Coordinates of N, CA and C in Angstrom, one line a residue:
X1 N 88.7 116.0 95.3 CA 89.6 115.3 94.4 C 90.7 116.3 94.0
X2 N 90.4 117.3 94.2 CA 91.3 118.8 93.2 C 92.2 118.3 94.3
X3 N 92.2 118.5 95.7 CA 92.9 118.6 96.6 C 93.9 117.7 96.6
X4 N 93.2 116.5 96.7 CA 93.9 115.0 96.9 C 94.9 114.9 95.9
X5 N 94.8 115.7 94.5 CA 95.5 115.6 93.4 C 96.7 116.9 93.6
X6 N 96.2 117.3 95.0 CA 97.5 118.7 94.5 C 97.5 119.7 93.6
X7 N 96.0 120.0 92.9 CA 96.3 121.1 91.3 C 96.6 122.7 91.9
X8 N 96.6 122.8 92.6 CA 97.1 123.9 92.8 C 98.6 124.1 92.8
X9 N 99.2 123.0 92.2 CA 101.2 122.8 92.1 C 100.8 122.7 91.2
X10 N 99.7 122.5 90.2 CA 99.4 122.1 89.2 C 100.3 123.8 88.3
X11 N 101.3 123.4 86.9 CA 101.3 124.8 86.5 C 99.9 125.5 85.6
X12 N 99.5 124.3 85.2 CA 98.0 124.9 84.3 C 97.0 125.5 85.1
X13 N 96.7 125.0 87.0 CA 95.6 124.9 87.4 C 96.1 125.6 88.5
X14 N 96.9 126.2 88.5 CA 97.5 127.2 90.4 C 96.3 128.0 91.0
X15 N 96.0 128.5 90.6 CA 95.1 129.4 90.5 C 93.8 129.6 90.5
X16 N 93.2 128.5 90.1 CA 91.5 127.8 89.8 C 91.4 127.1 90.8
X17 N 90.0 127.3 91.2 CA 88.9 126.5 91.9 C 89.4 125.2 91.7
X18 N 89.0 124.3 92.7 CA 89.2 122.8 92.8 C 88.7 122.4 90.9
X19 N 87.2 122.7 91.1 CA 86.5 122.4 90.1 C 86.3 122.9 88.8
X20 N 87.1 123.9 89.1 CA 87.5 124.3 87.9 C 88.4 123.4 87.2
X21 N 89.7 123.7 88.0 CA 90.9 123.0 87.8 C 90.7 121.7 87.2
X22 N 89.7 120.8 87.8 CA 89.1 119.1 87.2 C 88.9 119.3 86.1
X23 N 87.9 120.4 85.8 CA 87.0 120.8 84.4 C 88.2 121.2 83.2
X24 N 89.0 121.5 83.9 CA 90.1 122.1 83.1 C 91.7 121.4 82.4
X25 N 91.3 120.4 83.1 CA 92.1 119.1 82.6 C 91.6 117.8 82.4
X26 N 90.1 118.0 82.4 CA 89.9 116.6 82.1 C 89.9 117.1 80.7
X27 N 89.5 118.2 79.6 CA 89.1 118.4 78.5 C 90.3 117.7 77.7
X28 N 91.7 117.9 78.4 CA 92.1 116.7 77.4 C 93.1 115.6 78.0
X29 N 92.0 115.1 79.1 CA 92.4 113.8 79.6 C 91.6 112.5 78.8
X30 N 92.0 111.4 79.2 CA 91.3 110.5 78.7 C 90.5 109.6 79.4
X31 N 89.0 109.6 79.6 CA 88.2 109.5 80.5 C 88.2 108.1 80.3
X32 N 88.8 107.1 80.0 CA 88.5 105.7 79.5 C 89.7 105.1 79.9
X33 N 90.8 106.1 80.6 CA 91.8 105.1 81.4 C 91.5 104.3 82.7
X34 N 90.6 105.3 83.2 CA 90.3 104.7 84.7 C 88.8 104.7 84.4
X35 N 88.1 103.8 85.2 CA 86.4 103.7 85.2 C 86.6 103.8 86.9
X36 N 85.5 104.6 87.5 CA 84.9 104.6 88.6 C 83.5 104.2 88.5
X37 N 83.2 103.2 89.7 CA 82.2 102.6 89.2 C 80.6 103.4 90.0
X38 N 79.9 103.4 89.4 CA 79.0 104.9 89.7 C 78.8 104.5 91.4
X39 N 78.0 105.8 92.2 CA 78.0 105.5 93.2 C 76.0 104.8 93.4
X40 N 76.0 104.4 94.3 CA 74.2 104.0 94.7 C 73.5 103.5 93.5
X41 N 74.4 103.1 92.8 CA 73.3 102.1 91.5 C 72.3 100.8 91.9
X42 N 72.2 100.8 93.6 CA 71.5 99.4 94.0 C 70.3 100.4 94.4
X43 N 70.5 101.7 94.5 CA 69.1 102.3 95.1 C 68.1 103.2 94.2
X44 N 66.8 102.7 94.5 CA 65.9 103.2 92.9 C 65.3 104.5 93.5
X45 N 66.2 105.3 94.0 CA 65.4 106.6 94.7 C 65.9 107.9 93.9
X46 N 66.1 108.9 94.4 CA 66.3 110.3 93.9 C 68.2 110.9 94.3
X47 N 67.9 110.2 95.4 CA 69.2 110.5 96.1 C 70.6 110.7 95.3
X48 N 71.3 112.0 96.0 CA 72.4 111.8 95.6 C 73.7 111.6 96.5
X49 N 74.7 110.8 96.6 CA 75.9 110.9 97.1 C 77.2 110.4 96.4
X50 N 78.3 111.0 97.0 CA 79.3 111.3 96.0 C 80.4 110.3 97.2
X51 N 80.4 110.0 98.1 CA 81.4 109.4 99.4 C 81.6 108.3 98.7
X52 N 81.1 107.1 98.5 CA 81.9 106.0 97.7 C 82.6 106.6 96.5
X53 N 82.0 107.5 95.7 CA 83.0 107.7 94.6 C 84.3 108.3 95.2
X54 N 84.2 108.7 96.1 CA 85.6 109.8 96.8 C 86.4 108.7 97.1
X55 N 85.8 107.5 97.9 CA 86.6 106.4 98.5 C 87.4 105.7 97.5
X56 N 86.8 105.5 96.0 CA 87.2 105.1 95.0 C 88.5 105.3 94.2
X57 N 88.2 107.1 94.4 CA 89.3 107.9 93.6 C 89.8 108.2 94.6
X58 N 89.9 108.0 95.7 CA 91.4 107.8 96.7 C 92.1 106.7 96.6
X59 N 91.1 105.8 96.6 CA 92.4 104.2 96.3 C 92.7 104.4 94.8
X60 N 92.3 105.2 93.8 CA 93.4 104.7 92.5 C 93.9 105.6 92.2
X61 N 94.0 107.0 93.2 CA 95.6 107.9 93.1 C 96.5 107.4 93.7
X62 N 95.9 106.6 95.1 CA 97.1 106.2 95.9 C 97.6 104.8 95.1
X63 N 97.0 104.1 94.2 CA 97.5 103.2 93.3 C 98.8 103.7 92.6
X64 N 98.4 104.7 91.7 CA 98.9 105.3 90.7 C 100.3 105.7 91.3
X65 N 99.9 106.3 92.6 CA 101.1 107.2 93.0 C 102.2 105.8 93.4
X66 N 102.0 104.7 93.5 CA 102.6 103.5 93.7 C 103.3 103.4 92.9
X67 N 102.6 103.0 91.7 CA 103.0 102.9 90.2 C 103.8 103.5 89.5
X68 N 103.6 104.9 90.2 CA 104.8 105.8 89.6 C 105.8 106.5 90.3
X69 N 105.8 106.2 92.0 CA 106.5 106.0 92.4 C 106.9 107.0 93.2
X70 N 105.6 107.8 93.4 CA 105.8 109.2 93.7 C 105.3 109.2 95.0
X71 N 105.4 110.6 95.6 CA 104.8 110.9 97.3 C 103.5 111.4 97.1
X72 N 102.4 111.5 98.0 CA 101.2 112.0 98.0 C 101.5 113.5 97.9
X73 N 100.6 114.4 97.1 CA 101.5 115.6 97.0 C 101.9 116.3 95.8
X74 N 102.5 115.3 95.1 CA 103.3 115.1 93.7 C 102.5 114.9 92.7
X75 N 102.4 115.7 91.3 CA 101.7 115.6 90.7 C 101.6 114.0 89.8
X76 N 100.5 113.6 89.8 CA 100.5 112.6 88.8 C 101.2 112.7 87.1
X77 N 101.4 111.7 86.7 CA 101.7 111.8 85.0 C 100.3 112.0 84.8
X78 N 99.6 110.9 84.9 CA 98.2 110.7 84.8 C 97.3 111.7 84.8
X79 N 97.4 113.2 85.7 CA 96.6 113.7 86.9 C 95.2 114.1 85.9
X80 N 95.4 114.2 84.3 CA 94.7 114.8 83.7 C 93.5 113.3 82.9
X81 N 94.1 112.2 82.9 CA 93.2 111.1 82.8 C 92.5 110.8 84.0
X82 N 92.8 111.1 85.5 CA 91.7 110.7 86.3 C 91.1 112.0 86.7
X83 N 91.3 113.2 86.5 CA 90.0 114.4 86.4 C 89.0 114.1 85.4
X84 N 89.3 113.7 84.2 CA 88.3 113.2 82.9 C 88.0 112.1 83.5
X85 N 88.6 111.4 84.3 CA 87.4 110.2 84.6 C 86.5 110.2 85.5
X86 N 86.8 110.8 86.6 CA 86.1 111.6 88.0 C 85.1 112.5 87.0
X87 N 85.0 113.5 86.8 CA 84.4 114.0 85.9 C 83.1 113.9 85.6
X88 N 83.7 112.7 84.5 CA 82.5 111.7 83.8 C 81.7 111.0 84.8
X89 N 82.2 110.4 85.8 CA 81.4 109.5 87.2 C 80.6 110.8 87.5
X90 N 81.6 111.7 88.2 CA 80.2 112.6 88.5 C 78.9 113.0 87.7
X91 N 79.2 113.6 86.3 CA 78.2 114.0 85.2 C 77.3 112.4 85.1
X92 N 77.9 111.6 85.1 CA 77.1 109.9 84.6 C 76.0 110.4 86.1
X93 N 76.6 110.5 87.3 CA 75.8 109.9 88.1 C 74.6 110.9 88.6
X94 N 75.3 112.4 88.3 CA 74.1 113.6 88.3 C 73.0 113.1 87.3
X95 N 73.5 112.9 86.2 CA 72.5 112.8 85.1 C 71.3 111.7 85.5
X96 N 71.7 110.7 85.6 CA 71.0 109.5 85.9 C 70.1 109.8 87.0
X97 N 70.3 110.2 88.4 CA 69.2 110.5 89.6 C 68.9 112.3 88.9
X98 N 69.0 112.9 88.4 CA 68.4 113.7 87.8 C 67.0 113.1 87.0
X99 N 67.6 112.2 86.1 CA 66.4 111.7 84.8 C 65.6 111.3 85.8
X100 N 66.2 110.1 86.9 CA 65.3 109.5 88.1 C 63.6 110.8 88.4
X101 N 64.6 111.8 89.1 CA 63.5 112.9 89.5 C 62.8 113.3 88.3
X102 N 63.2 113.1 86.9 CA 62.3 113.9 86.2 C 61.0 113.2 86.1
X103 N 61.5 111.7 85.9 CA 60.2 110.7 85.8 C 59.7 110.6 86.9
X104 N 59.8 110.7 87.9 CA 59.1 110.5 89.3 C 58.3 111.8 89.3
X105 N 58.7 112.9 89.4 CA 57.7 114.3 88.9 C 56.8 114.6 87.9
X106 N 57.1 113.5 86.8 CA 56.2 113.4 85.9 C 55.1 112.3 86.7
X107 N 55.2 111.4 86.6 CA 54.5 110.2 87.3 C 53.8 110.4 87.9
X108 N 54.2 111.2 89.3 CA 53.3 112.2 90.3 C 52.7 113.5 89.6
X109 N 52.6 113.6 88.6 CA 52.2 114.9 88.3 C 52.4 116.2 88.8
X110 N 54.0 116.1 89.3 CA 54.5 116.8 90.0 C 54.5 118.3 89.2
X111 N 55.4 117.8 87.9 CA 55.3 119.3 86.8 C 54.5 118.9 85.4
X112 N 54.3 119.8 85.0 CA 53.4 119.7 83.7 C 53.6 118.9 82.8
X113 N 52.7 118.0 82.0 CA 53.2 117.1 81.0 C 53.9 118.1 79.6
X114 N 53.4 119.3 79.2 CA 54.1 120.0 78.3 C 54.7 121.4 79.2
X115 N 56.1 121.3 78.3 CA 56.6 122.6 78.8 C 57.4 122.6 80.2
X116 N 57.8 121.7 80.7 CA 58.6 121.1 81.3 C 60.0 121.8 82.0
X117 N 60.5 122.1 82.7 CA 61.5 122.8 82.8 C 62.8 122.4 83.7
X118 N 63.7 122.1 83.6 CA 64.8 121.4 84.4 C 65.8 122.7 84.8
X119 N 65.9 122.9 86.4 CA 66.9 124.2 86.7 C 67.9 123.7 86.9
X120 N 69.5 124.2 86.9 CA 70.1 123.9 87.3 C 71.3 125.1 87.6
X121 N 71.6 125.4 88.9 CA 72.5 126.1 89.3 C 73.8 125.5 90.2
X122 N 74.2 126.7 91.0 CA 75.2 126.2 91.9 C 76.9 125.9 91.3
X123 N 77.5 125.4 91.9 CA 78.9 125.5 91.3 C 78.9 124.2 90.1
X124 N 78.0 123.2 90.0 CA 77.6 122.3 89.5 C 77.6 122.6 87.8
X125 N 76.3 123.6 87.8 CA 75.8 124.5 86.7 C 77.2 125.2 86.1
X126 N 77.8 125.1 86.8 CA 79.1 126.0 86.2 C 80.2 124.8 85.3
X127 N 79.8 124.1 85.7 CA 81.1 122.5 84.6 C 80.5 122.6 83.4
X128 N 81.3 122.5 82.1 CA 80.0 123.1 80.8 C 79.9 120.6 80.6
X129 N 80.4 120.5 81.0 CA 80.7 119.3 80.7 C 79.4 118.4 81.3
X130 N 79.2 118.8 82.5 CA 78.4 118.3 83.1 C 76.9 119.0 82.5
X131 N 76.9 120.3 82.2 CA 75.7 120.7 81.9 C 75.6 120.7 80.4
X132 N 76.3 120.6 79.5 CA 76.1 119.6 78.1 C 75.4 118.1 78.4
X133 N 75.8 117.5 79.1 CA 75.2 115.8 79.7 C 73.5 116.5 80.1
X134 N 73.2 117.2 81.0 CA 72.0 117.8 81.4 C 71.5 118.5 80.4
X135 N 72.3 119.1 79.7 CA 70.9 119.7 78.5 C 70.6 118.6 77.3
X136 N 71.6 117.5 77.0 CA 71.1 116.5 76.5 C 69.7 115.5 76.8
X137 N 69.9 115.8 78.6 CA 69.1 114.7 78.7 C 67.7 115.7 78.9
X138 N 67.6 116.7 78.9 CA 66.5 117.4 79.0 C 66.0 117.2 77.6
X139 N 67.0 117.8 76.7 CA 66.4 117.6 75.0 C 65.4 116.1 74.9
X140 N 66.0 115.3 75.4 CA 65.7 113.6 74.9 C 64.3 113.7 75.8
X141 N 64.4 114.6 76.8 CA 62.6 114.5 77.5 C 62.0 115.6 77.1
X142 N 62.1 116.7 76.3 CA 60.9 117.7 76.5 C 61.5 118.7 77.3
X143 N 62.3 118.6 78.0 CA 62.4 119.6 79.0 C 63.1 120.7 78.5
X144 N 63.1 121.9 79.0 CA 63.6 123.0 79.3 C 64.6 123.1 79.8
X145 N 65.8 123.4 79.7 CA 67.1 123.5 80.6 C 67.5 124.9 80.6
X146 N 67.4 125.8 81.8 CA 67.5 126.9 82.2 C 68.7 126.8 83.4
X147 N 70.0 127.2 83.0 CA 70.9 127.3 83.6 C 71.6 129.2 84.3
X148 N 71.9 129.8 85.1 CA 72.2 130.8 85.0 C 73.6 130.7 84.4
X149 N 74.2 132.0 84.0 CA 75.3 132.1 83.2 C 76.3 131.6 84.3
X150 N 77.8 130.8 83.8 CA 78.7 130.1 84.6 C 78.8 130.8 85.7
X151 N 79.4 132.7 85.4 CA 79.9 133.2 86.2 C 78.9 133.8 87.7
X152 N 77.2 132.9 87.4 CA 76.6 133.5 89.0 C 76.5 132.0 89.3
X153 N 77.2 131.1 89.3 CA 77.3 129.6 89.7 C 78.0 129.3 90.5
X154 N 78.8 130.0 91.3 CA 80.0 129.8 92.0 C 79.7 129.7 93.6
X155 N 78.5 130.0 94.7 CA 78.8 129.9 95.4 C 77.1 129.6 95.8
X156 N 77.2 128.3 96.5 CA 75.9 128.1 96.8 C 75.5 129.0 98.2
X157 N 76.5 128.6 99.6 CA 75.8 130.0 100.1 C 74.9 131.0 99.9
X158 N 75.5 132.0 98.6 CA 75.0 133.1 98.2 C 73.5 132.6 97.5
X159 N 73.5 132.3 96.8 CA 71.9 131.4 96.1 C 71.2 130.9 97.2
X160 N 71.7 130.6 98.5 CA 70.9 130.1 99.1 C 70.3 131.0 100.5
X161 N 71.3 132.2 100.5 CA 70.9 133.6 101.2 C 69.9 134.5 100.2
X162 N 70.3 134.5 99.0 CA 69.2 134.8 98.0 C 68.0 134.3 98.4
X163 N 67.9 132.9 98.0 CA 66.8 132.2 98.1 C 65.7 133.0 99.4
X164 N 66.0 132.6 100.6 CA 65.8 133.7 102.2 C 65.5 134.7 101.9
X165 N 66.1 135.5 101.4 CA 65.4 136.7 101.1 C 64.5 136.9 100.5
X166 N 64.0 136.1 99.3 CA 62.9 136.2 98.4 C 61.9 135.9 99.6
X167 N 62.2 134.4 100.0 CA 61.3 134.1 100.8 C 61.0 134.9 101.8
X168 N 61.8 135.5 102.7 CA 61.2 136.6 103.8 C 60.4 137.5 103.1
X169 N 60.7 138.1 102.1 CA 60.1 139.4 101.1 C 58.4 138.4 100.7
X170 N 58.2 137.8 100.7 CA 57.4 136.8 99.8 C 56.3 136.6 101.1
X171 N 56.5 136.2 102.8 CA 56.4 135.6 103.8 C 55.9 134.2 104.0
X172 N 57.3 133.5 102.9 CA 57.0 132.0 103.1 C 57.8 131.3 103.8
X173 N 57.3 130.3 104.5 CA 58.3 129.5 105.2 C 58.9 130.4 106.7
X174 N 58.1 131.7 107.0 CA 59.1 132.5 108.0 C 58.6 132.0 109.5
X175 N 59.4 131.9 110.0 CA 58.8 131.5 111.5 C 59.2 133.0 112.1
X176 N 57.9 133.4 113.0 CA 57.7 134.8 113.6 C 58.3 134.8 115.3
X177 N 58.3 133.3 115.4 CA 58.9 133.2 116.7 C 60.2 132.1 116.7
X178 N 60.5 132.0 117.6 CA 61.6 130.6 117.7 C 61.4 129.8 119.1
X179 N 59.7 130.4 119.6 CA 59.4 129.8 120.8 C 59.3 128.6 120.7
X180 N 59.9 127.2 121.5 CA 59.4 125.8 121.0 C 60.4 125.2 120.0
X181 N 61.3 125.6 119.6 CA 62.2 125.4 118.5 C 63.1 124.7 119.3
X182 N 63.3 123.5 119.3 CA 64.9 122.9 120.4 C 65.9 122.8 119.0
X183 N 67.1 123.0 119.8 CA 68.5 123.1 118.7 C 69.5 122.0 119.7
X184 N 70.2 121.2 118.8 CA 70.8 120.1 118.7 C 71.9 120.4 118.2
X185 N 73.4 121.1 118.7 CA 74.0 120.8 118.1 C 75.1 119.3 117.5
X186 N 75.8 119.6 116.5 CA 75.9 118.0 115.7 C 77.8 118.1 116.0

């Protein structure tokens, strides 16, 4: 969306992360000009996807940019009411298949009925916007919300080369051979 919007011509946002840059103008955009309407609200699973929402917020920049008369490119008047709206869709729709998994893990007796704990990292963990919405909904269940500080949130890669390493160090999950392993590229 950062992209599609151009914030890097942006003068407040040159310089910041896509996600940053959203985080950083939606604070005083107005999230109630545009509604996107959530993504997979017909499916009662865990799942997350963000593609219909993307599809969404492409047809009502290219609306807007109609409306105002501009080239794709060009910053919106708008650009700071549809970051605060995008925003909100994403936080609404994390939070919601989040709650989904907490009750499903409770239900299964997945995690403990006391003492509870909800993690949340990755570049995600780093929106305070979105992780205010997640420590809310942790409060309203018991849960624990353990986030690392913004600035080790930035790059899932690395978290997830970490992760590997624990695990090699640990010897879980390691396969000692790759005999029998077929590879498919996609």
């Amino acid at each position: 969306v950062a992209r599609r919007l151009s914030l890097t011509k942006h003068p407040e946002c040159h310089s910041m992360a896509g996600g940053k840059a959203i985080e950083h103008l939606a604070q005083t955009g107005n999230q109630e000009l545009l509604t996107f309407r959530l993504p997979m609200q017909q499916y009662r699973n865990c799942d997350f996807s963000f593609s219909g929402l993307q599809n969404l917020v492409n047809n009502a920049i290219v609306q807007k940019e109609k409306e105002e008369g501009i080239q794709e490119g060009e910053i919106l008047s708008c650009v700071k009411d549809v970051a605060a709206a995008v925003q909100h869709a994403v936080a609404i729709h994390i939070i919601q298949r989040t709650y989904r998994a907490m009750l499903f893990c409770i239900k299964n007796s997945i995690l403990p009925s006391k003492n509870a704990t909800l993690v949340v990292s990755g570049g995600v963990a780093s929106n305070q916007y979105i992780r205010k919405g997640l420590q809310n909904l942790a409060d309203v269940n018991d849960f624990a919300l353990l986030c690392p500080p913004p600035r080790l949130c930035t790059d899932n890669g690395v978290m997830i080369a970490w992760n590997g390493i624990e695990r090699l160090r640990a010897g879980l999950g390691v396969l000692h051979s790759t005999d029998g392993i077929r590879y498919e590229p996609r």
